[in-house]
Short mmCIF file of C-alpha atoms in Angstrom, two decimals:
data_model
loop_
_atom_site.label_atom_id
_atom_site.label_comp_id
_atom_site.label_asym_id
_atom_site.label_seq_id
_atom_site.Cartn_x
_atom_site.Cartn_y
_atom_site.Cartn_z
CA UNK A 23 99.95 156.22 99.39
CA UNK A 24 101.02 155.98 103.42
CA UNK A 25 103.10 154.47 105.00
CA UNK A 26 101.73 152.15 107.18
CA UNK A 27 104.14 153.05 110.03
CA UNK A 28 103.66 156.45 109.54
CA UNK A 29 100.47 156.43 109.84
CA UNK A 30 99.96 154.27 113.48
CA UNK A 31 103.19 157.23 113.42
CA UNK A 32 106.04 154.13 115.49
CA UNK A 33 109.13 152.87 114.07
CA UNK A 34 109.63 149.33 111.62
CA UNK A 35 110.40 147.81 114.08
CA UNK A 36 107.54 148.34 116.06
CA UNK A 37 107.12 145.60 118.68
CA UNK A 38 102.55 144.06 119.25
CA UNK A 39 102.56 146.06 122.33
CA UNK A 40 103.32 149.43 120.69
CA UNK A 41 101.33 149.12 118.05
CA UNK A 42 97.91 148.09 120.02
CA UNK A 43 98.73 151.27 121.91
CA UNK A 44 98.76 152.62 119.06
CA UNK A 45 95.85 152.09 117.46
CA UNK A 46 93.89 152.81 120.08
CA UNK A 47 94.99 156.16 121.40
CA UNK A 48 94.17 157.15 116.91
CA UNK A 49 91.63 154.88 116.74
CA UNK A 50 89.73 156.36 120.15
CA UNK A 51 91.23 160.07 117.81
CA UNK A 52 89.35 159.84 114.39
CA UNK A 53 86.41 157.33 115.74
CA UNK A 54 83.19 158.71 113.56
CA UNK A 55 81.16 158.84 116.29
CA UNK A 56 83.67 161.02 118.33
CA UNK A 57 83.45 163.66 115.49
CA UNK A 58 79.37 164.56 114.76
CA UNK A 59 80.86 167.83 113.00
CA UNK A 60 83.54 165.95 110.38
CA UNK A 61 81.83 162.62 110.07
CA UNK A 62 84.02 162.21 106.31
CA UNK A 63 87.28 162.84 107.39
CA UNK A 64 86.71 160.71 110.22
CA UNK A 65 86.23 157.38 108.47
CA UNK A 66 88.33 158.62 105.81
CA UNK A 67 91.01 158.49 108.41
CA UNK A 68 89.79 155.75 110.94
CA UNK A 69 89.73 153.58 107.81
CA UNK A 70 93.51 153.71 107.03
CA UNK A 71 94.40 153.53 110.75
CA UNK A 72 92.50 150.08 111.09
CA UNK A 73 94.00 149.03 107.95
CA UNK A 74 97.29 149.18 108.92
CA UNK A 75 96.72 147.77 112.01
CA UNK A 76 95.24 144.68 110.03
CA UNK A 77 98.45 144.25 108.40
CA UNK A 78 100.37 145.03 110.68
CA UNK A 79 99.03 143.03 113.41
CA UNK A 80 99.26 140.02 111.34
CA UNK A 81 103.04 138.70 111.26
CA UNK A 82 103.15 137.35 108.05
CA UNK A 83 101.12 140.54 105.78
CA UNK A 84 104.02 142.64 108.23
CA UNK A 85 106.96 140.64 107.46
CA UNK A 86 105.01 140.29 102.98
CA UNK A 87 104.37 144.97 103.77
CA UNK A 88 108.09 144.92 104.74
CA UNK A 89 109.96 143.78 102.22
CA UNK A 90 107.40 144.96 99.24
CA UNK A 91 107.33 148.91 101.51
CA UNK A 92 108.44 150.64 98.58
CA UNK A 93 107.32 149.13 95.83
CA UNK A 94 104.27 148.92 97.79
CA UNK A 95 103.59 152.32 97.94
CA UNK A 96 104.74 153.55 94.89
CA UNK A 97 102.35 151.47 93.06
CA UNK A 98 103.62 148.76 91.69
CA UNK A 99 107.15 147.23 91.55
CA UNK A 100 109.86 148.27 88.69
CA UNK A 101 111.35 145.59 85.86
CA UNK A 102 114.15 146.94 84.37
CA UNK A 103 115.50 145.93 81.20
CA UNK A 104 114.72 147.37 78.18
CA UNK A 105 110.95 145.06 78.33
CA UNK A 106 108.53 146.22 79.28
CA UNK A 107 106.06 144.45 81.39
CA UNK A 108 102.98 144.91 81.03
CA UNK A 109 101.63 142.66 83.82
CA UNK A 110 98.75 143.98 86.42
CA UNK A 111 100.59 145.52 89.43
CA UNK A 112 99.31 143.54 91.98
CA UNK A 113 101.15 145.25 94.77
CA UNK A 114 98.38 148.05 94.35
CA UNK A 115 95.73 146.66 96.23
CA UNK A 116 96.86 145.73 98.50
CA UNK A 117 95.59 148.74 100.18
CA UNK A 118 92.05 149.05 101.50
CA UNK A 119 92.25 152.71 99.39
CA UNK A 120 92.19 150.95 96.39
CA UNK A 121 88.14 149.80 96.87
CA UNK A 122 85.25 151.26 99.36
CA UNK A 123 82.55 149.61 101.35
CA UNK A 124 82.24 145.93 100.76
CA UNK A 125 79.05 146.55 98.80
CA UNK A 126 78.03 145.39 94.54
CA UNK A 127 78.79 148.95 93.68
CA UNK A 128 80.87 149.34 91.09
CA UNK A 129 84.20 150.52 93.23
CA UNK A 130 82.67 148.31 96.04
CA UNK A 131 85.19 145.62 97.82
CA UNK A 132 84.06 143.12 95.75
CA UNK A 133 83.17 144.71 92.21
CA UNK A 134 87.29 145.99 92.43
CA UNK A 135 89.31 142.52 93.16
CA UNK A 136 86.96 140.62 90.90
CA UNK A 137 87.90 142.80 88.29
CA UNK A 138 91.52 142.16 89.22
CA UNK A 139 90.91 138.19 89.71
CA UNK A 140 89.29 138.56 86.17
CA UNK A 141 92.40 140.94 84.30
CA UNK A 142 95.07 138.26 85.31
CA UNK A 143 92.98 135.33 84.36
CA UNK A 144 92.65 136.87 80.64
CA UNK A 145 97.09 137.37 80.65
CA UNK A 146 97.51 134.26 80.83
CA UNK A 147 95.12 132.49 78.69
CA UNK A 148 96.85 133.16 75.55
CA UNK A 149 99.33 131.37 76.74
CA UNK A 150 97.33 127.73 78.15
CA UNK A 151 97.27 124.57 76.00
CA UNK A 152 94.35 123.93 74.40
CA UNK A 153 92.76 121.67 76.40
CA UNK A 154 93.26 124.16 79.78
CA UNK A 155 91.62 127.33 77.72
CA UNK A 156 88.45 125.49 77.16
CA UNK A 157 88.16 125.53 80.84
CA UNK A 158 87.06 128.75 82.81
CA UNK A 159 88.57 129.77 85.97
CA UNK A 160 86.33 129.90 89.16
CA UNK A 161 84.44 133.65 89.12
CA UNK A 162 84.60 136.17 92.17
CA UNK A 163 80.75 136.45 92.65
CA UNK A 164 79.25 139.91 94.06
CA UNK A 165 78.15 139.72 98.40
CA UNK A 166 75.37 137.45 97.94
CA UNK A 167 76.84 134.69 96.44
CA UNK A 168 76.95 131.29 97.81
CA UNK A 169 80.13 130.02 99.10
CA UNK A 170 80.02 126.46 98.32
CA UNK A 171 79.04 127.52 95.19
CA UNK A 172 81.12 130.33 94.47
CA UNK A 173 83.40 131.16 96.79
CA UNK A 174 85.03 128.63 97.99
CA UNK A 175 85.72 126.87 93.97
CA UNK A 176 86.99 130.40 93.78
CA UNK A 177 89.46 130.70 96.32
CA UNK A 178 90.49 126.60 95.89
CA UNK A 179 91.92 127.59 92.74
CA UNK A 180 93.24 130.31 93.79
CA UNK A 181 95.32 129.99 95.78
CA UNK A 182 97.16 127.19 94.45
CA UNK A 183 97.89 130.01 91.79
CA UNK A 184 100.31 129.11 88.73
CA UNK A 185 101.20 131.29 86.46
CA UNK A 186 101.21 129.91 82.38
CA UNK A 187 103.18 133.10 81.03
CA UNK A 188 106.76 131.23 79.53
CA UNK A 189 109.09 134.89 81.16
CA UNK A 190 110.98 133.66 77.73
CA UNK A 191 111.22 137.86 77.15
CA UNK A 192 113.52 137.50 80.05
CA UNK A 193 116.63 135.11 79.28
CA UNK A 194 119.18 137.18 78.59
CA UNK A 195 121.74 135.62 76.22
CA UNK A 196 120.89 134.57 72.34
CA UNK A 197 121.57 130.67 72.40
CA UNK A 198 122.05 131.19 69.36
CA UNK A 199 125.14 133.81 69.36
CA UNK A 200 127.09 131.09 71.39
CA UNK A 201 129.99 130.11 69.65
CA UNK A 202 129.79 126.64 70.93
CA UNK A 203 128.22 122.85 72.29
CA UNK A 204 129.02 124.14 76.08
CA UNK A 205 128.27 127.29 75.89
CA UNK A 206 124.95 127.23 74.47
CA UNK A 207 123.91 124.37 77.56
CA UNK A 208 124.97 127.14 79.89
CA UNK A 209 122.58 129.80 77.81
CA UNK A 210 120.24 127.80 78.31
CA UNK A 211 120.52 127.40 82.09
CA UNK A 212 120.31 130.65 82.61
CA UNK A 213 118.03 131.38 81.31
CA UNK A 214 115.74 128.74 81.97
CA UNK A 215 116.19 129.78 85.92
CA UNK A 216 115.29 133.85 85.14
CA UNK A 217 112.29 132.69 83.69
CA UNK A 218 111.28 130.31 86.61
CA UNK A 219 112.24 133.69 89.13
CA UNK A 220 110.48 135.09 87.28
CA UNK A 221 107.60 132.65 87.13
CA UNK A 222 108.18 132.39 91.19
CA UNK A 223 107.95 135.94 92.22
CA UNK A 224 104.37 136.09 89.75
CA UNK A 225 102.74 133.30 91.73
CA UNK A 226 103.47 134.69 95.05
CA UNK A 227 102.31 138.13 94.57
CA UNK A 228 98.96 136.45 93.12
CA UNK A 229 99.24 133.97 96.19
CA UNK A 230 99.63 136.29 98.49
CA UNK A 231 97.15 138.34 96.78
CA UNK A 232 94.75 136.30 97.47
CA UNK A 233 95.87 135.64 101.16
CA UNK A 234 95.00 139.30 101.58
CA UNK A 235 91.83 139.53 100.16
CA UNK A 236 90.44 135.86 101.47
CA UNK A 237 91.16 138.47 105.52
CA UNK A 238 88.60 140.75 103.90
CA UNK A 239 86.02 138.58 102.41
CA UNK A 240 82.65 139.22 105.14
CA UNK A 241 81.36 136.28 102.40
CA UNK A 242 84.49 134.27 104.11
CA UNK A 243 83.56 135.81 108.16
CA UNK A 244 80.36 134.56 108.16
CA UNK A 245 80.67 131.02 106.55
CA UNK A 246 83.32 130.81 109.28
CA UNK A 247 80.38 132.56 112.17
CA UNK A 248 78.74 128.99 111.13
CA UNK A 249 80.66 126.40 110.82
CA UNK A 250 81.85 128.39 114.31
CA UNK A 251 78.59 127.81 115.98
CA UNK A 252 77.48 124.79 114.04
CA UNK A 253 80.54 122.82 115.41
CA UNK A 254 79.72 124.32 119.39
CA UNK A 255 76.39 122.64 118.67
CA UNK A 256 78.02 119.76 117.55
CA UNK A 257 80.62 119.73 120.83
CA UNK A 258 77.24 120.43 123.06
CA UNK A 259 74.80 116.92 121.21
CA UNK A 260 77.95 115.34 121.99
CA UNK A 261 77.85 116.06 125.71
CA UNK A 262 74.16 115.99 126.58
CA UNK A 263 74.18 113.13 124.71
CA UNK A 264 77.54 111.31 126.99
CA UNK A 265 75.63 112.02 129.29
CA UNK A 266 72.66 110.83 128.39
CA UNK A 267 74.81 107.25 128.04
CA UNK A 268 75.75 107.41 131.15
CA UNK A 269 72.58 108.48 133.36
CA UNK A 270 70.90 104.93 131.05
CA UNK A 271 74.74 102.75 131.70
CA UNK A 272 74.14 104.52 135.93
CA UNK A 273 70.10 103.59 135.67
CA UNK A 274 70.53 99.50 133.55
CA UNK A 275 73.42 99.35 136.96
CA UNK A 276 71.76 100.40 139.65
CA UNK A 277 68.32 97.31 137.47
CA UNK A 278 71.01 94.45 137.21
CA UNK A 279 71.61 95.21 141.08
CA UNK A 280 68.70 94.55 142.01
CA UNK A 281 67.67 91.69 139.95
CA UNK A 282 70.94 89.76 140.87
CA UNK A 283 70.23 89.84 144.57
CA UNK A 284 66.66 88.66 143.99
CA UNK A 285 68.29 86.11 142.26
CA UNK A 286 70.76 84.81 144.58
CA UNK A 287 68.08 85.35 146.85
CA UNK A 288 65.64 82.36 145.45
CA UNK A 289 69.16 80.50 144.28
CA UNK A 290 69.68 80.24 148.66
CA UNK A 291 65.77 79.37 149.22
CA UNK A 292 66.57 76.30 145.95
CA UNK A 293 69.00 75.91 147.90
CA UNK A 294 68.48 74.82 150.95
CA UNK A 295 65.27 73.10 150.15
CA UNK A 296 67.90 70.50 148.66
CA UNK A 297 69.76 70.40 150.92
CA UNK A 298 66.55 69.72 153.32
CA UNK A 299 65.72 66.97 150.31
CA UNK A 300 68.59 65.42 150.64
CA UNK A 301 68.71 65.20 154.68
CA UNK A 302 65.42 64.00 154.76
CA UNK A 303 66.27 60.72 152.80
CA UNK A 304 69.49 59.82 152.87
CA UNK A 305 70.20 61.90 156.66
CA UNK A 306 72.48 64.36 158.23
CA UNK A 307 75.75 63.44 156.00
CA UNK A 308 79.18 65.00 157.74
CA UNK A 309 82.19 64.37 159.10
CA UNK A 310 85.84 62.68 157.03
CA UNK A 311 85.18 61.70 153.43
CA UNK A 312 87.02 58.61 152.56
CA UNK A 313 86.87 58.37 149.15
CA UNK A 314 86.05 53.57 147.40
CA UNK A 315 88.18 51.64 144.86
CA UNK A 316 85.04 53.13 141.91
CA UNK A 317 85.87 57.53 142.88
CA UNK A 318 83.24 57.65 145.75
CA UNK A 319 83.29 59.40 149.10
CA UNK A 320 81.55 57.84 152.65
CA UNK A 321 80.50 60.55 154.21
CA UNK A 322 79.49 58.88 157.71
CA UNK A 323 80.49 59.98 160.87
CA UNK A 324 83.52 58.12 163.76
CA UNK A 325 80.83 57.19 165.67
CA UNK A 326 83.10 57.51 168.77
CA UNK A 327 84.16 60.53 169.40
CA UNK A 328 79.59 60.85 169.39
CA UNK A 329 77.89 61.56 172.65
CA UNK A 330 75.39 58.66 173.75
CA UNK A 331 72.03 60.72 173.07
CA UNK A 332 73.12 60.40 169.84
CA UNK A 333 74.62 57.11 169.89
CA UNK A 334 70.99 55.39 169.92
CA UNK A 335 70.95 56.42 166.21
CA UNK A 336 72.99 54.41 164.61
CA UNK A 337 72.42 50.01 164.26
CA UNK A 338 74.84 47.36 164.79
CA UNK A 339 74.97 45.81 161.42
CA UNK A 340 76.09 48.92 160.03
CA UNK A 341 78.97 49.18 161.93
CA UNK A 342 82.04 48.34 161.03
CA UNK A 343 84.60 46.10 163.17
CA UNK A 344 87.82 47.88 161.51
CA UNK A 345 87.30 51.04 161.47
CA UNK A 346 84.86 51.55 163.99
CA UNK A 347 82.81 53.86 162.35
CA UNK A 348 79.06 53.28 162.39
CA UNK A 349 76.95 54.38 159.69
CA UNK A 350 73.13 55.32 159.31
CA UNK A 351 71.70 53.95 155.48
CA UNK A 352 72.73 50.37 153.74
CA UNK A 353 74.47 52.50 150.69
CA UNK A 354 76.54 54.75 152.51
CA UNK A 355 78.13 50.98 153.97
CA UNK A 356 78.12 49.99 150.91
CA UNK A 357 80.22 52.22 150.13
CA UNK A 358 82.59 52.18 152.76
CA UNK A 359 83.66 48.51 152.68
CA UNK A 360 83.99 48.67 148.74
CA UNK A 361 86.77 52.09 150.47
CA UNK A 362 90.78 51.68 149.53
CA UNK A 363 90.88 52.52 153.30
CA UNK A 364 88.32 50.59 154.66
CA UNK A 365 90.33 47.02 152.60
CA UNK A 366 93.93 48.18 154.48
CA UNK A 367 92.23 48.37 158.02
CA UNK A 368 90.20 44.66 157.70
CA UNK A 369 93.87 43.82 155.77
CA UNK A 370 95.84 44.84 158.93
CA UNK A 371 94.01 44.34 162.01
CA UNK A 372 93.82 40.51 161.17
CA UNK A 373 97.53 40.59 160.48
CA UNK A 374 98.15 41.30 163.79
CA UNK A 375 94.61 38.85 164.94
CA UNK A 376 96.73 36.21 163.26
CA UNK A 377 100.46 37.13 164.45
CA UNK A 378 98.83 37.80 168.51
CA UNK A 379 96.68 34.92 168.67
CA UNK A 380 97.50 31.82 166.38
CA UNK A 381 94.10 31.52 164.55
CA UNK A 382 94.11 28.60 161.50
CA UNK A 383 95.85 30.70 158.51
CA UNK A 384 92.90 28.96 156.08
CA UNK A 385 90.49 32.11 157.57
CA UNK A 386 90.86 34.50 154.97
CA UNK A 387 89.24 38.51 156.16
CA UNK A 388 85.18 37.78 156.04
CA UNK A 389 85.48 34.59 158.97
CA UNK A 390 88.09 36.76 160.88
CA UNK A 391 85.83 40.30 160.51
CA UNK A 392 82.79 38.11 161.45
CA UNK A 393 84.11 36.50 164.13
CA UNK A 394 85.37 40.83 164.66
CA UNK A 395 82.27 41.73 164.99
CA UNK A 396 80.90 38.77 166.97
CA UNK A 397 82.76 39.84 169.45
CA UNK A 398 82.33 43.30 169.76
CA UNK A 399 78.30 42.33 170.49
CA UNK A 400 79.20 39.79 173.20
CA UNK A 401 80.96 43.41 174.52
CA UNK A 402 78.05 45.64 174.30
#
């Protein structure tokens, strides 16, 4: 097995630009279409170049590779000590050279990694509880397996993998040799740390392998493409629906404006008819508004400023001497007589007349008002 950095011909501290430049150069050199006379060898070299760039261009995978590069190149990690760990060395499968193509043949992607995960599951089986051992782990499947039925459940389980092994064989101290209880507790604490460390390391190894396999699984790529296409369709449909809704609202607004103008025209016509009917029945009412005691207003014009040709329409018996105003209807004249302002002017006028003319104090306001009215008729 050759180091990825050696395959691309770059140093270990190479930048992303260096990796990309070297990859393009070697890919062009070893591409099978460019070497028709040596297709088989070029195909192998081209795959190695592609595999090296695929790992080193990913920051997460590159960090993992740099940390365990020696173990991967040697085909596994040495554990040392007297105990010989017979667990499957997963580091040998962090390389595309362990499989040939993405088919379902014996050396294909799905056959090789299906066997790997099956082996890991079989190693954990003896350490499972009775309830867990009755449960069958998800199968890796083949290239034709359904994503919803097989692929999704497989990765959902293995991405959160936790080994069932106890790893008691990595313990360093024999608690039976402890001289007293305090030392025994210290030994137990150190042994627990060693077991937890071994479990954590195994879990990380398997989970990294799952991530490595998932990234290269054609079924996952196909499902991702379907989801992207579906998301694009949903986005397009949402935009079209939004546009239709906007056009519909615009049309409704246009119709609403037309209906509103039509209704206002009819309302103005009805208002003009109503004003004409009121004018025919009560006459044209304008001028100063006066509030009567019962809350009504009299709105008869003051004839003092009216021209001579308009004064002929007023009636002599509907003329208020105290206020010097003429009225056209009995109702308007009655409302005026009941108004507070009229009564105040009448009282003031009567008081002035009593003081100036020395009138009989027994006369009431109405008698004085009648007298003033007669004098006014004589002057006319």
